[in-house]
PDB file of C-alpha atoms in Angstrom:
ATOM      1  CA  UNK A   1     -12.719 -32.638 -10.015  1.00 77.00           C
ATOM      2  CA  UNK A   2     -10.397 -32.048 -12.964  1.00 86.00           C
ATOM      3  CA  UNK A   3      -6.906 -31.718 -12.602  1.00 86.00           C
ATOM      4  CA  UNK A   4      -6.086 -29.765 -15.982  1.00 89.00           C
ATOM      5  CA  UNK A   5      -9.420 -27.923 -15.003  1.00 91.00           C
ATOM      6  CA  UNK A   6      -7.549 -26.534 -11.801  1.00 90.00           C
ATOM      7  CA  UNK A   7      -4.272 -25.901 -13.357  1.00 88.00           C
ATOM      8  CA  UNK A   8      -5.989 -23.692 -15.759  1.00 90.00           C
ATOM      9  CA  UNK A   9      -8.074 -22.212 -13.380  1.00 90.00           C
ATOM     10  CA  UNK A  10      -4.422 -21.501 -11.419  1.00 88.00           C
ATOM     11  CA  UNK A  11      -3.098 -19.955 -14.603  1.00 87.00           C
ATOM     12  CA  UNK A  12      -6.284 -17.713 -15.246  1.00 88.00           C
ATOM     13  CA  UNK A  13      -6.026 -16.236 -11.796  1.00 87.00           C
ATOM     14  CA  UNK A  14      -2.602 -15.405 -12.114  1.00 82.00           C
ATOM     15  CA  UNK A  15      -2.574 -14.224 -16.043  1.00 84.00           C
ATOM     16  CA  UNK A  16      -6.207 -12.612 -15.797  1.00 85.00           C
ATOM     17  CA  UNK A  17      -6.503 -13.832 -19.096  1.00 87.00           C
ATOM     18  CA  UNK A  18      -8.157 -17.039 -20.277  1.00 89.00           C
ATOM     19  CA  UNK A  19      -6.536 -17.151 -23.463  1.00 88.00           C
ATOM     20  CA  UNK A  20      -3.343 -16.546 -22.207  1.00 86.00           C
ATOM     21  CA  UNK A  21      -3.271 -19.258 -19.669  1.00 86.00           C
ATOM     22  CA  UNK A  22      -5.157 -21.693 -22.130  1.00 88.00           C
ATOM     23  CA  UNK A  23      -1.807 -20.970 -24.714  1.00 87.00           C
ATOM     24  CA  UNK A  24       0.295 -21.618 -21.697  1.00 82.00           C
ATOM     25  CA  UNK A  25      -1.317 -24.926 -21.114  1.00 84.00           C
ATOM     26  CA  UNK A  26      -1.589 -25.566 -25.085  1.00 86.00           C
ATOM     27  CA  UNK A  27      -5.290 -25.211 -24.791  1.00 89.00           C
ATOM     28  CA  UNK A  28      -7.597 -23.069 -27.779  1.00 91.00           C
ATOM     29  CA  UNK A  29      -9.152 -19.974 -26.510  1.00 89.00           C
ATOM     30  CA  UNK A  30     -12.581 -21.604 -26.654  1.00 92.00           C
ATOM     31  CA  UNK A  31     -11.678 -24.913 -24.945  1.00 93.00           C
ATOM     32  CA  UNK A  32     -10.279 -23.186 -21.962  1.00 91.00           C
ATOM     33  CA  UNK A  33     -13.101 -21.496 -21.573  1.00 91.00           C
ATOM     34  CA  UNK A  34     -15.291 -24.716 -21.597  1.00 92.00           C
ATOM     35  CA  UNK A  35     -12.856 -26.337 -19.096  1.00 93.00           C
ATOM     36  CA  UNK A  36     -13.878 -23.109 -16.852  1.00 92.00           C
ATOM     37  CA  UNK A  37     -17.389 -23.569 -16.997  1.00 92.00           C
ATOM     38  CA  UNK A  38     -17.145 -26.873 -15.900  1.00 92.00           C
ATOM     39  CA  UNK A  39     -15.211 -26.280 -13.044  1.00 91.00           C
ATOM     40  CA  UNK A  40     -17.794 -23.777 -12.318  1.00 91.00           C
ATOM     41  CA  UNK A  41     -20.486 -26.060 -12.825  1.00 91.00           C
ATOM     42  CA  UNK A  42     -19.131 -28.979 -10.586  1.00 90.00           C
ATOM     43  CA  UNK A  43     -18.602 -26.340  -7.994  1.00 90.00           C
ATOM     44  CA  UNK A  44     -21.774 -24.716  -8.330  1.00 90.00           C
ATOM     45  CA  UNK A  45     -20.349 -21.307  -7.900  1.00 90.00           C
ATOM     46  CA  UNK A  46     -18.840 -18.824 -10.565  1.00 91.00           C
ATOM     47  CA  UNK A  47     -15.149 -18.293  -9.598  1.00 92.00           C
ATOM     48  CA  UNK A  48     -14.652 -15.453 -12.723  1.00 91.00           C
ATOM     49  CA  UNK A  49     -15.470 -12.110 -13.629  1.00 88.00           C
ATOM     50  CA  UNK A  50     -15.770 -11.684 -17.442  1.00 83.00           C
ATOM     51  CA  UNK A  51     -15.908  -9.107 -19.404  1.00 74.00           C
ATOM     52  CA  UNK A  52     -15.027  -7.754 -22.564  1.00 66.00           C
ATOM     53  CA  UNK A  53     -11.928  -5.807 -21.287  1.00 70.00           C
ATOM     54  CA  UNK A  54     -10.728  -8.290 -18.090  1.00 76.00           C
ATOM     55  CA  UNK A  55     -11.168 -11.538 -15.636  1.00 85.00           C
ATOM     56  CA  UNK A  56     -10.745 -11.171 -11.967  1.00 87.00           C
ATOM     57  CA  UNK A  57     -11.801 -13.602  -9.215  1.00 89.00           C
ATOM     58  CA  UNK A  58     -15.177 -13.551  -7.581  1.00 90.00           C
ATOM     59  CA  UNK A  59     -15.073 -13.848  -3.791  1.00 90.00           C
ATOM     60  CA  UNK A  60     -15.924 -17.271  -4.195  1.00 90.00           C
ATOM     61  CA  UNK A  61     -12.861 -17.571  -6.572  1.00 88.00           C
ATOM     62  CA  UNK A  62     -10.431 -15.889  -4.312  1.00 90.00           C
ATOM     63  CA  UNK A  63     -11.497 -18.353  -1.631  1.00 89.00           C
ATOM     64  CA  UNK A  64     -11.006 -21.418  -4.347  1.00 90.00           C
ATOM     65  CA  UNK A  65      -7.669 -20.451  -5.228  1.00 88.00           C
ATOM     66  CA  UNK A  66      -5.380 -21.788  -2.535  1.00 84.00           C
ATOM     67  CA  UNK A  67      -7.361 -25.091  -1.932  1.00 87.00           C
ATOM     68  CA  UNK A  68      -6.622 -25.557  -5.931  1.00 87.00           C
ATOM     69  CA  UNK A  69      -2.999 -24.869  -5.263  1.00 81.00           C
ATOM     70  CA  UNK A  70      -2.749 -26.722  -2.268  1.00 82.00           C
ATOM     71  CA  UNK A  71      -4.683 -29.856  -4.088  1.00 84.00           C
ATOM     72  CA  UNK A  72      -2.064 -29.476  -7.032  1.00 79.00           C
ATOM     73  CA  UNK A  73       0.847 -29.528  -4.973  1.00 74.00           C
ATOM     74  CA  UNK A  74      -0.144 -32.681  -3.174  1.00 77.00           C
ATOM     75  CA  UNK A  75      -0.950 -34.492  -6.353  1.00 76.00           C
ATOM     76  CA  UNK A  76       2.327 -33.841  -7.335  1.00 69.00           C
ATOM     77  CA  UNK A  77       4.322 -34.966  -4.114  1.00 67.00           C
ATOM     78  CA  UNK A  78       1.981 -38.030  -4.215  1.00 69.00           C
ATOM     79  CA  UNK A  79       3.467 -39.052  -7.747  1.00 65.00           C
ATOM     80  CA  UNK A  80       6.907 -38.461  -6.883  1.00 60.00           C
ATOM     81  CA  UNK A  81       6.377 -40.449  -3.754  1.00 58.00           C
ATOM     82  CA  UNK A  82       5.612 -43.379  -5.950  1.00 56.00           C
ATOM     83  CA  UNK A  83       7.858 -43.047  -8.631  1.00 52.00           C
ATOM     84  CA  UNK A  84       5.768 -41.830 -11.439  1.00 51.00           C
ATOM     85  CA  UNK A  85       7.754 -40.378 -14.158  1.00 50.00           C
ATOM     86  CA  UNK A  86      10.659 -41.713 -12.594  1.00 50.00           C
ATOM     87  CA  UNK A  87      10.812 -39.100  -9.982  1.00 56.00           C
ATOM     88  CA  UNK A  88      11.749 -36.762 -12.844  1.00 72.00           C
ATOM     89  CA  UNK A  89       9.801 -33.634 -12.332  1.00 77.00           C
ATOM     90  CA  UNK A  90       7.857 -32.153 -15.737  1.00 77.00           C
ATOM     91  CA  UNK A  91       5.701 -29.134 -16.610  1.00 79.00           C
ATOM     92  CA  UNK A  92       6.681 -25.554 -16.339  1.00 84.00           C
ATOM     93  CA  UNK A  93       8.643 -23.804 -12.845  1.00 89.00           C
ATOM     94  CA  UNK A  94       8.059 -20.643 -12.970  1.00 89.00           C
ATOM     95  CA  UNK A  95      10.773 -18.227 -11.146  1.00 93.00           C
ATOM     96  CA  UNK A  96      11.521 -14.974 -10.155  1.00 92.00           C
ATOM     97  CA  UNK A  97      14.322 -13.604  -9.395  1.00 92.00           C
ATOM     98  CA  UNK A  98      16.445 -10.092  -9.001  1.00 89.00           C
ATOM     99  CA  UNK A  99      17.480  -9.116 -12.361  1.00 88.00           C
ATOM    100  CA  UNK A 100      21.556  -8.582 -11.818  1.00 90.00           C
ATOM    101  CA  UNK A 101      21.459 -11.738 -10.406  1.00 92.00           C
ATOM    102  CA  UNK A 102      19.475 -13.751 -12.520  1.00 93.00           C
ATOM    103  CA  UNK A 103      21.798 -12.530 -15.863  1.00 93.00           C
ATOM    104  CA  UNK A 104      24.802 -13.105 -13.968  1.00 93.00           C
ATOM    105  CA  UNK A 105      24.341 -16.835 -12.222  1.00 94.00           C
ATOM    106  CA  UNK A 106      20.867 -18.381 -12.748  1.00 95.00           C
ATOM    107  CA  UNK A 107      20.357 -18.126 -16.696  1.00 95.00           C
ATOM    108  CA  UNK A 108      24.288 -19.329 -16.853  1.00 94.00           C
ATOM    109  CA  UNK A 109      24.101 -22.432 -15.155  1.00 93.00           C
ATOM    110  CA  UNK A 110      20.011 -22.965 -16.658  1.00 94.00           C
ATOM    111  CA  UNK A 111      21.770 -25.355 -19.809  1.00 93.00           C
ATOM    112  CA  UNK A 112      22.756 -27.775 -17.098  1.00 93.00           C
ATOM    113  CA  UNK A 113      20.002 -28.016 -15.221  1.00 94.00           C
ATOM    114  CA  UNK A 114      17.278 -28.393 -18.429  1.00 93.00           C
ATOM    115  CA  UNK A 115      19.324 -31.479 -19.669  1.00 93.00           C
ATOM    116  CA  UNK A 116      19.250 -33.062 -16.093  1.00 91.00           C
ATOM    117  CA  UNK A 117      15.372 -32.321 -16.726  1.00 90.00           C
ATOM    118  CA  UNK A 118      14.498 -32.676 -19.920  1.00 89.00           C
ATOM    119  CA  UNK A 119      10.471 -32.700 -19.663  1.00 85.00           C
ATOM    120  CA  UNK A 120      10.908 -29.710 -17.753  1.00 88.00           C
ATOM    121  CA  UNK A 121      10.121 -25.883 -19.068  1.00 89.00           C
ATOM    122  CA  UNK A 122      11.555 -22.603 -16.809  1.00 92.00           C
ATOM    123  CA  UNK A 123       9.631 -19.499 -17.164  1.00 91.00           C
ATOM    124  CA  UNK A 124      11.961 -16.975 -15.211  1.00 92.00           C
ATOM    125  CA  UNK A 125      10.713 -13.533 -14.830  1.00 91.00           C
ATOM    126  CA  UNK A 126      13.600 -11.130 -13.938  1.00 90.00           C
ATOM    127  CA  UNK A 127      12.389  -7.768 -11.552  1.00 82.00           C
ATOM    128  CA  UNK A 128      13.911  -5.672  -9.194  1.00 76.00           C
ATOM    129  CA  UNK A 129      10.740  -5.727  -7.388  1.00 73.00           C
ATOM    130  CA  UNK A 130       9.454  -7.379  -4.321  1.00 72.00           C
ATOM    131  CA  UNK A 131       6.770  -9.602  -6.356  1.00 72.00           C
ATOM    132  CA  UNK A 132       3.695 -11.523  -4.708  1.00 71.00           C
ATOM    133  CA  UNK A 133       4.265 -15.230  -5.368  1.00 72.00           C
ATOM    134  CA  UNK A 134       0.874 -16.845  -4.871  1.00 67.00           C
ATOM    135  CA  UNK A 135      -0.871 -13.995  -7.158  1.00 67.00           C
ATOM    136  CA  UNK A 136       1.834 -13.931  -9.735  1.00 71.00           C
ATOM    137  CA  UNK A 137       1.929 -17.549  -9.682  1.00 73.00           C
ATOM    138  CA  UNK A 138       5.552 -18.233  -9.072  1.00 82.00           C
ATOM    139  CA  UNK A 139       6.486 -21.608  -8.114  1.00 85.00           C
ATOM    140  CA  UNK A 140      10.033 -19.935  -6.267  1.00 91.00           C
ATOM    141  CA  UNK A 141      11.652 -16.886  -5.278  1.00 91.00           C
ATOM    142  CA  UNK A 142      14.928 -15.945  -5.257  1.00 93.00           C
ATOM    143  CA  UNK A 143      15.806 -13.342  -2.942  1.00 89.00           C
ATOM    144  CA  UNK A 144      18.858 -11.212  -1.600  1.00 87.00           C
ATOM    145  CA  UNK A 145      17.865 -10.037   1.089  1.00 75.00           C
ATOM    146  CA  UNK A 146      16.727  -9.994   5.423  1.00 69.00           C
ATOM    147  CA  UNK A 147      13.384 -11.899   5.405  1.00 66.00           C
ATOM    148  CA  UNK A 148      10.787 -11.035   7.067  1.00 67.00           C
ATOM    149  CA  UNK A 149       7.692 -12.691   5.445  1.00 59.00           C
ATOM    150  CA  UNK A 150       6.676 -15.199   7.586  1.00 63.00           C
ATOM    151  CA  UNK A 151       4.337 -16.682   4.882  1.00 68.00           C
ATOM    152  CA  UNK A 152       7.600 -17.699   3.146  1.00 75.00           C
ATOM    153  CA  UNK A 153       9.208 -20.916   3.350  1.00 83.00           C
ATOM    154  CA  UNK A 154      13.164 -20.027   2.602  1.00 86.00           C
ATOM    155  CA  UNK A 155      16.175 -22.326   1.786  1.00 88.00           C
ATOM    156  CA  UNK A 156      19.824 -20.504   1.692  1.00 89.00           C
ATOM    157  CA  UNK A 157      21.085 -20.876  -1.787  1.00 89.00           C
ATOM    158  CA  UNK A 158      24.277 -18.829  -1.099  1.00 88.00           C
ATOM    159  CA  UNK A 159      25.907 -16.182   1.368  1.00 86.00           C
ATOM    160  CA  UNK A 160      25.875 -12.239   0.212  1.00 90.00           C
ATOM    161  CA  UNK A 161      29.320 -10.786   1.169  1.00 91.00           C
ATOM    162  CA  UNK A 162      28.711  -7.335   1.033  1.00 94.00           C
ATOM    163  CA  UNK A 163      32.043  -5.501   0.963  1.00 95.00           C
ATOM    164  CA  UNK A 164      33.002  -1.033   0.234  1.00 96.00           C
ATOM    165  CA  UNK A 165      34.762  -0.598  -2.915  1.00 97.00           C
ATOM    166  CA  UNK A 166      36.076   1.861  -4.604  1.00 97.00           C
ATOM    167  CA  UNK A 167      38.524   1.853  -8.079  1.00 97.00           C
ATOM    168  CA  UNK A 168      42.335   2.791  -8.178  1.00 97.00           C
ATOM    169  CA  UNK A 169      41.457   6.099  -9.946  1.00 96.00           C
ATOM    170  CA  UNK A 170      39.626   7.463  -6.984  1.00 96.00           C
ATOM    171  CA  UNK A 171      41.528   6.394  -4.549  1.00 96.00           C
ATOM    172  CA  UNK A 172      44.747   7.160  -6.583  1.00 96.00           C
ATOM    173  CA  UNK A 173      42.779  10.920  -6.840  1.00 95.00           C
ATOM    174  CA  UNK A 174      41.301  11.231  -3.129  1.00 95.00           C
ATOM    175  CA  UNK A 175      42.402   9.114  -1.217  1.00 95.00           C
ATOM    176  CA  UNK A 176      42.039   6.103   0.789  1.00 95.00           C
ATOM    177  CA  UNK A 177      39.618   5.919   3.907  1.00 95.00           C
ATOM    178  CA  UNK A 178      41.380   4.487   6.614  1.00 95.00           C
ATOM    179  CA  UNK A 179      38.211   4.131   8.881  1.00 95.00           C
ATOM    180  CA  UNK A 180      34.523   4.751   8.476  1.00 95.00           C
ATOM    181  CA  UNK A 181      34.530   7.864   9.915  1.00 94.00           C
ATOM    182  CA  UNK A 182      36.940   9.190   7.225  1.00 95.00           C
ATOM    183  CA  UNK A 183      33.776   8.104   4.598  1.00 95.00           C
ATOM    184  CA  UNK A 184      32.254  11.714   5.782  1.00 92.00           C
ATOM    185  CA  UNK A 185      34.984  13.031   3.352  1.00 92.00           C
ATOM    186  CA  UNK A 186      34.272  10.931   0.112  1.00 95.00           C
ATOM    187  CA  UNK A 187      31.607  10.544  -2.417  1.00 95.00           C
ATOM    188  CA  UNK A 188      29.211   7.860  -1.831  1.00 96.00           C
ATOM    189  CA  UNK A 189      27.539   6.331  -3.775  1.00 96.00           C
ATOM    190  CA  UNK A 190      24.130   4.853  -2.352  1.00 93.00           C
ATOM    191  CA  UNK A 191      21.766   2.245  -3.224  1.00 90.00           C
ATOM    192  CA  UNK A 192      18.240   3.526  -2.449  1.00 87.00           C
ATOM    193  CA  UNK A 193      17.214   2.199   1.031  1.00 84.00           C
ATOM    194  CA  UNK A 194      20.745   1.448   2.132  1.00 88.00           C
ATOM    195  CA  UNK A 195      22.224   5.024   2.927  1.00 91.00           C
ATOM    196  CA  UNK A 196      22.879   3.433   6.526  1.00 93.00           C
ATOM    197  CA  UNK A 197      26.003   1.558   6.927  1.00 95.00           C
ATOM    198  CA  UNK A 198      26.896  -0.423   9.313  1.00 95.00           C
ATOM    199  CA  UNK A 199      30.382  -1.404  10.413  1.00 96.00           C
ATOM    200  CA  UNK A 200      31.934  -3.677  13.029  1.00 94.00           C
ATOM    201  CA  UNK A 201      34.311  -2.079  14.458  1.00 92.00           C
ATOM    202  CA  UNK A 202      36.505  -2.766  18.109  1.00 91.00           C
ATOM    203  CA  UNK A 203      34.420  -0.051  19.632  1.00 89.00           C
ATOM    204  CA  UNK A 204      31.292  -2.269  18.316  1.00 91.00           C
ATOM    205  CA  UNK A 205      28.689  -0.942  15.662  1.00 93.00           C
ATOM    206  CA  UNK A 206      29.358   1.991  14.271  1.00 94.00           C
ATOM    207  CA  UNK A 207      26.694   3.527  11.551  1.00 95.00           C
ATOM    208  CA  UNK A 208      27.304   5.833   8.885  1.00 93.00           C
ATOM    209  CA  UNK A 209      24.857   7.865   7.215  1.00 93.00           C
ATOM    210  CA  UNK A 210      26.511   7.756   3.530  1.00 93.00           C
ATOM    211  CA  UNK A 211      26.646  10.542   1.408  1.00 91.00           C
ATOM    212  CA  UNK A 212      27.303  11.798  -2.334  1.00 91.00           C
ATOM    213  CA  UNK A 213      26.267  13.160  -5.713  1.00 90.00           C
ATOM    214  CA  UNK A 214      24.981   9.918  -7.121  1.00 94.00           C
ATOM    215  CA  UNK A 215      22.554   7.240  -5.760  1.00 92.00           C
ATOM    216  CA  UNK A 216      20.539   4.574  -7.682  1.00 91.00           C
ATOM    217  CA  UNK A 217      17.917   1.888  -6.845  1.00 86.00           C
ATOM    218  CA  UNK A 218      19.992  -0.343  -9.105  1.00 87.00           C
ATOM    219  CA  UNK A 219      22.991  -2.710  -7.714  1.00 89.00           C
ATOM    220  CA  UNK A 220      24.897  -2.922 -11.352  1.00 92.00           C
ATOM    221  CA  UNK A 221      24.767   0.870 -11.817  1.00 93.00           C
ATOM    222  CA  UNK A 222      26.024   1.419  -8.456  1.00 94.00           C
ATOM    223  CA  UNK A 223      28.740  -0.915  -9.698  1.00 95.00           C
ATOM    224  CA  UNK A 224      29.625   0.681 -12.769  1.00 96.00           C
ATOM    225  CA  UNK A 225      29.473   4.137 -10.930  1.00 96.00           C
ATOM    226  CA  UNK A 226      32.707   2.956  -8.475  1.00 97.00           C
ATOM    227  CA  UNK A 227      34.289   1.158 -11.214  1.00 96.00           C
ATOM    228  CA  UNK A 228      34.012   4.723 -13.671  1.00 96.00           C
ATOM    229  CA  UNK A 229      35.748   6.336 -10.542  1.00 96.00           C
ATOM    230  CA  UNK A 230      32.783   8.003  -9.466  1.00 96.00           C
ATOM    231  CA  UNK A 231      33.235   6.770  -5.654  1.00 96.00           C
ATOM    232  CA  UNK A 232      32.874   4.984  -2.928  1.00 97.00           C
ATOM    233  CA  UNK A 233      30.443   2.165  -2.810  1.00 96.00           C
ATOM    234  CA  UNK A 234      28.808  -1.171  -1.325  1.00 95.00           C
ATOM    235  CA  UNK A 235      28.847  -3.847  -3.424  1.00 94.00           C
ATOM    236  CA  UNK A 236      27.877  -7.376  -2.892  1.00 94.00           C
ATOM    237  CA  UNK A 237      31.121  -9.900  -4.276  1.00 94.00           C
ATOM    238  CA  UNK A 238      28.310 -12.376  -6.451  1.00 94.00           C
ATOM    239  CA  UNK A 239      27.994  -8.872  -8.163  1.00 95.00           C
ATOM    240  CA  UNK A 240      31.607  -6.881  -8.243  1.00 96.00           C
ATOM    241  CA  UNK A 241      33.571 -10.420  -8.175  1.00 95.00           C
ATOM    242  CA  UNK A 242      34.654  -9.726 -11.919  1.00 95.00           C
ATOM    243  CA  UNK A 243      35.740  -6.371 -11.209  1.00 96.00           C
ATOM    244  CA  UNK A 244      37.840  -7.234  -7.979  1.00 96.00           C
ATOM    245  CA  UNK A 245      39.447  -9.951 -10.532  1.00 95.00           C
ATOM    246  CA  UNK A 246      40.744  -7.916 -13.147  1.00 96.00           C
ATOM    247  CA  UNK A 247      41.234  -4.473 -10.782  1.00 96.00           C
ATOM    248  CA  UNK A 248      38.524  -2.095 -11.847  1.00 97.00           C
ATOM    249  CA  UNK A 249      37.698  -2.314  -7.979  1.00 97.00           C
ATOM    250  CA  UNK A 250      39.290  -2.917  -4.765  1.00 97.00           C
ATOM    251  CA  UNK A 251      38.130  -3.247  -1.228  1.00 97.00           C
ATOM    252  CA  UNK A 252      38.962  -0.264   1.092  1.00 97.00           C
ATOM    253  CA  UNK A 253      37.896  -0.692   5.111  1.00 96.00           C
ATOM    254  CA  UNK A 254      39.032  -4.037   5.165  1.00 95.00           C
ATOM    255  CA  UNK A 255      39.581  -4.125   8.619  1.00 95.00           C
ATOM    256  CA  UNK A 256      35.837  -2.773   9.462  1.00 95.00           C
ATOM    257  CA  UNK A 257      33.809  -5.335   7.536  1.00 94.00           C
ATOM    258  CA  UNK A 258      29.902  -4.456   6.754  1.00 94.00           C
ATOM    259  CA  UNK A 259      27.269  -5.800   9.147  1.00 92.00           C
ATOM    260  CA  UNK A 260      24.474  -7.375   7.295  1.00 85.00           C
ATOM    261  CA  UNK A 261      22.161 -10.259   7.876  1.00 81.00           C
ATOM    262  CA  UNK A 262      21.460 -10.840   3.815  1.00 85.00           C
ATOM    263  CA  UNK A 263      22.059 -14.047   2.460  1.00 89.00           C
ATOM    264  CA  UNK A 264      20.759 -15.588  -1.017  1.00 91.00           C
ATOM    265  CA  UNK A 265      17.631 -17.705  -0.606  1.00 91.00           C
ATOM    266  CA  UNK A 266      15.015 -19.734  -2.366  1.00 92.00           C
ATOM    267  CA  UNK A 267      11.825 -19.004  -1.309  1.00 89.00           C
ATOM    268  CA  UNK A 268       8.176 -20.535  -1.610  1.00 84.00           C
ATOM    269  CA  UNK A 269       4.871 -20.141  -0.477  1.00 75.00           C
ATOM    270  CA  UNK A 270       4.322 -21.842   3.055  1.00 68.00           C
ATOM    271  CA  UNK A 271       0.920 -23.036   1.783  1.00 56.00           C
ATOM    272  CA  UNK A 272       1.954 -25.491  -0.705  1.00 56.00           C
ATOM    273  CA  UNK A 273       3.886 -28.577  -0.650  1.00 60.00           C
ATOM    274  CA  UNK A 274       7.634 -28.625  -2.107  1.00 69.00           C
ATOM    275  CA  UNK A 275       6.697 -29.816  -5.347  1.00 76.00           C
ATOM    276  CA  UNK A 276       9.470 -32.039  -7.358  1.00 81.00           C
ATOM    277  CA  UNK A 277      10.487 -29.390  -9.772  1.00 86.00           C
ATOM    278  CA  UNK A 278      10.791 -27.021  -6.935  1.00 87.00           C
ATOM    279  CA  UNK A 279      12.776 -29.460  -4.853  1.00 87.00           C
ATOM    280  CA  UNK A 280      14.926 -30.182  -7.860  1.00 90.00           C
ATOM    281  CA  UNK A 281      15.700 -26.306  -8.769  1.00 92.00           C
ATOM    282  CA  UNK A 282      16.572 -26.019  -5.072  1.00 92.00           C
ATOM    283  CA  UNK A 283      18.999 -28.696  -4.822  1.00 91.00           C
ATOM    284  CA  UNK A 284      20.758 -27.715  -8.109  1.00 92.00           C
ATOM    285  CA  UNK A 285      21.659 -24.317  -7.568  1.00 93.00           C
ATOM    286  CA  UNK A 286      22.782 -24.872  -3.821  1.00 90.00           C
ATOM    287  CA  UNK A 287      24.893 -27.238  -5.765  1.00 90.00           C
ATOM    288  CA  UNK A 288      26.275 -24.662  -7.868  1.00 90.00           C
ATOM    289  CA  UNK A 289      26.494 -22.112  -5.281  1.00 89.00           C
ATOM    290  CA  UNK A 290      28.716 -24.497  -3.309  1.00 83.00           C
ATOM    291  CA  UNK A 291      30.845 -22.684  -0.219  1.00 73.00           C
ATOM    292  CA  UNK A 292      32.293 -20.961  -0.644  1.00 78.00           C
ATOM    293  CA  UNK A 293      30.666 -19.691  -3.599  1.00 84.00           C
ATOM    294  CA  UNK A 294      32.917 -18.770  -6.915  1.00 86.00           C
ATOM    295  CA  UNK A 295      32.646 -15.252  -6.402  1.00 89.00           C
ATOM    296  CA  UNK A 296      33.597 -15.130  -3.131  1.00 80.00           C
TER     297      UNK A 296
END
């Protein structure tokens, strides 16, 4: 069985596309479709759907896919294992990551870690979504948030200090809360799925349904909302650190800190091996995200 032949066939199952992964893999239209058919024919089965408009995966294909994975990521920890390339991983990590953070500290630090990898490529893929990994065919993850998908295999990057913030104009306007409970007379402003916050407090947890004019599913805008003096907000510090620098924002409820179990973290498919450029990625940004982190 052909390596390149299941790479492609990776590519095709993820893209939908022959061409498309062919170009990824610098291969002509037609001669990734000949490297198809004889995957097929060693098989003996037809893994694809074509037709003039799409591909898609026959049942037999859907069934192929994670052995091919699986088969690729060994091959790969087998020639790291024995020094082949020098240990140096090669060929093309894809990632995906939130799109706040990604701008602000993955594409920043990326210069470094392509010249400690020279051979390698990074196709990064910035969403606000919750993407699959195995059918987009992402190599890693990285995530801010509580995971629960056991099919995951995580590695914390980085902690996610979540603090309330507000900017000297509103406060210097409204008011300063002195306790949660005094939140019931301010604007907040929400991030979708998170109008529930949770404080520790000496009475222990205290939860406070957050209200206000203005609520986004977008952590920067929710940002730029408490900075513009629009209100009260959560923000996380890798994302408002900039602001609390220069004094757009401040904290307010110091003394009743959020309760959160969110963290940053690398995440990977459970069914495949930690392949070298994965391993490598990993180890570089925990480096860079060093406790305590910068924006912190």
């Amino acid at each position: 069985m052909n390596i390149e032949h299941l790479k492609l066939f990776i590519r095709v199952a993820a893209t939908h596309n022959i061409s498309q992964a062919g170009s990824e893999l610098g291969l002509s239209p037609a001669v990734a479709s000949a490297h198809i058919n004889k995957l097929e024919e060693g098989l003996g089965v037809r893994l694809i759907h074509r037709t003039t408009r799409k591909v898609s995966l026959t049942e037999e294909g859907k069934g192929f896919l994670p052995h091919a994975e699986e088969v690729l990521s060994s091959v790969e920890a087998a020639r790291a294992s024995v020094g082949v390339g020098k240990g140096l991983p090669s060929g093309t990590l894809r990632v995906s990551a939130s799109a706040s953070f990604g701008r602000m500290h993955l594409v920043p630090a990326l210069n470094g870690f392509l010249s400690s990898y020279p051979d390698l490529n990074v196709d990064l893929r910035l969403s606000d979504s919750i993407i699959d990994m195995v059918e987009g065919g992402f190599d890693i993850a990285i995530r801010i948030a509580e995971l629960k998908d056991s099919t995951l295999i995580a590695r914390k990057l980085a902690s996610d200090n979540r603090i309330v913030c507000a900017s000297p104009g509103y406060l210097a306007k409204y008011g300063e809360p002195e306790s949660p409970d005094d939140l019931i007379n301010h604007r907040c402003i929400t991030l979708m799925g998170l109008e529930h916050w949770r404080f520790d407090t000496p009475g222990g947890q205290l939860t406070i349904k957050a209200k206000g004019s203005f609520r986004t599913d977008n952590g920067e805008a929710v940002r730029d909302a408490c900075a513009g003096g629009l209100g009260i907000g959560i923000g996380s510090t890798w994302n408002i650190y900039q602001q609390l620098q220069t004094g757009e924002l401040v904290q307010v409820l110091q003394d009743y800190p959020l309760m959160s179990d969110t963290a940053v973290w690398a995440v990977y498919p459970s069914s495949r091996l930690l392949a070298p450029k994965v391993r490598a990625f990993i180890d570089y940004y925990t480096q860079c995200f060093t406790s305590p982190v910068y924006w912190d």
